[in-house]
C-alpha positions as MATLAB code, in Angstrom:
seq = 'MDVIKDTIAKLDPWEMQKLVAGLLAAMGFHTEEKGKGPDGGVDVLAYNDIFGMEVPLIKAQVKHWKKKVSSREVQQLTGAHPLEARSLFISTSGFTQNALDVACQASVRVIDLDELVRLVVEWYEEMPVDVKELIPLRKMYVPDFTRDGT';
ca = [
     116.683    7.390   34.836;
     117.863    6.323   31.395;
     115.469    8.798   29.781;
     116.999   11.614   31.825;
     120.493   10.440   30.835;
     119.456   10.458   27.175;
     118.044   13.979   27.533;
     121.253   15.220   29.130;
     123.295   13.536   26.381;
     121.454   15.652   23.795;
     122.456   18.941   25.441;
     125.201   20.958   23.816;
     128.255   21.901   25.923;
     126.870   25.372   26.741;
     123.529   23.945   27.843;
     125.420   21.445   29.985;
     127.305   24.305   31.641;
     123.980   26.065   32.220;
     122.559   22.881   33.777;
     125.457   22.658   36.242;
     125.159   26.359   37.124;
     121.410   25.866   37.658;
     122.047   22.846   39.847;
     124.470   24.830   42.020;
     121.937   27.690   42.169;
     119.282   25.210   43.323;
     121.664   24.210   46.114;
     121.766   27.814   47.304;
     124.834   29.227   45.566;
     125.064   32.339   43.426;
     126.720   31.303   40.189;
     128.733   32.895   37.424;
     129.133   31.093   34.117;
     132.331   31.804   32.238;
     130.618   31.639   28.838;
     131.987   30.721   25.450;
     135.637   31.066   24.617;
     138.711   30.287   26.673;
     137.702   29.800   30.289;
     141.099   29.075   31.783;
     139.928   25.689   33.025;
     136.847   26.892   34.920;
     133.292   26.963   33.544;
     131.263   27.950   36.610;
     132.114   29.818   39.803;
     129.793   29.454   42.791;
     129.649   32.038   45.573;
     127.829   32.453   48.861;
     127.263   36.171   48.336;
     124.992   37.572   45.645;
     127.567   40.015   44.248;
     130.365   37.480   43.882;
     132.721   39.659   45.852;
     133.802   36.996   48.300;
     136.208   34.274   47.291;
     134.244   31.651   45.349;
     133.459   28.535   47.280;
     133.449   26.294   44.214;
     135.178   26.385   40.851;
     133.641   23.876   38.463;
     134.759   22.437   35.162;
     132.145   20.766   32.959;
     133.034   18.316   30.193;
     130.338   16.950   27.923;
     132.500   14.739   25.722;
     132.419   11.287   24.191;
     135.809   10.362   25.715;
     136.707   10.053   29.377;
     138.374   12.971   31.126;
     142.104   12.452   31.632;
     144.394   13.514   34.450;
     145.550   16.455   32.312;
     142.121   18.103   32.472;
     141.862   17.533   36.217;
     145.318   19.083   36.707;
     144.236   22.042   34.576;
     141.291   22.642   36.922;
     143.442   22.468   40.037;
     145.839   25.030   38.582;
     143.147   27.304   37.178;
     142.425   30.537   38.968;
     144.616   30.091   42.028;
     141.681   30.660   44.304;
     140.998   29.064   47.628;
     137.870   27.561   46.142;
     136.983   23.888   46.224;
     137.202   22.180   42.850;
     134.333   20.301   41.244;
     134.695   18.380   37.973;
     131.594   17.154   36.149;
     132.009   14.771   33.218;
     129.170   13.057   31.398;
     131.628   10.580   29.859;
     133.398    9.596   33.067;
     137.031    9.720   34.135;
     140.132    7.658   33.465;
     141.644    5.937   36.488;
     144.597    8.359   36.359;
     142.161   11.285   36.432;
     140.410    9.810   39.473;
     143.773    9.330   41.194;
     144.815   12.942   40.534;
     141.395   14.186   41.648;
     141.676   12.244   44.904;
     145.176   13.584   45.611;
     144.097   17.171   44.862;
     140.752   16.957   46.733;
     138.771   17.526   43.536;
     135.167   16.307   43.798;
     134.256   14.384   40.636;
     130.725   13.826   39.396;
     129.889   11.404   36.603;
     126.665   11.161   34.610;
     124.951    8.798   37.054;
     125.557   11.098   40.003;
     124.626   14.161   37.950;
     121.261   12.579   37.113;
     120.695   11.751   40.782;
     121.482   15.337   41.793;
     119.272   16.810   39.058;
     116.342   14.673   40.218;
     116.980   15.567   43.870;
     117.257   19.344   43.290;
     115.006   19.728   40.229;
     112.168   21.579   41.993;
     114.568   24.311   43.191;
     116.261   24.825   39.807;
     115.636   28.050   37.854;
     112.815   27.779   35.318;
     115.079   28.371   32.301;
     117.310   25.503   33.439;
     114.323   23.192   33.970;
     113.395   23.832   30.329;
     116.612   22.048   29.306;
     115.330   18.846   30.928;
     111.559   19.051   31.218;
     110.459   16.638   33.939;
     107.116   15.998   35.553;
     106.644   14.594   39.023;
     104.882   11.246   39.007;
     103.544    9.331   41.969;
     103.458    5.547   42.120;
     102.120    3.225   44.815;
     104.663    2.301   47.474;
     104.267   -1.437   47.923;
     107.340   -1.687   50.131;
     105.336   -0.668   53.209;
     103.835   -3.406   55.363;
     100.590   -1.521   55.932;
     101.180   -0.710   59.597;
];
């Protein structure tokens, strides 16, 4: 998993946003990336409907920094786009304890690098091809010696 972490660490912030949008797409959502420039605290919107006409189900903020995300950034997400969407905050550098406390109080789902890697591995096969190119992986089979042979 460390190799996958290292590969993700080399992505630029826009590629990281694309990775998260691709992950949500693999999970069955239709996504809209906010693109470069001011995003108002939201990087990706995820919808159930293909046209994005319904209220988004998820508003996601993606931070690919060296420093941990603070409570200020979490508060910015909760106040961004006063939609009835659920909030998702992905940070490859983790969260301060205050940020985790604010996220818990505001029902913001936080995802750190370890969980992001786990989700990428779990949903990789369903991800769009252009997103897979960001983190090229190949399935590998190894003997399962944990079985007792029965």
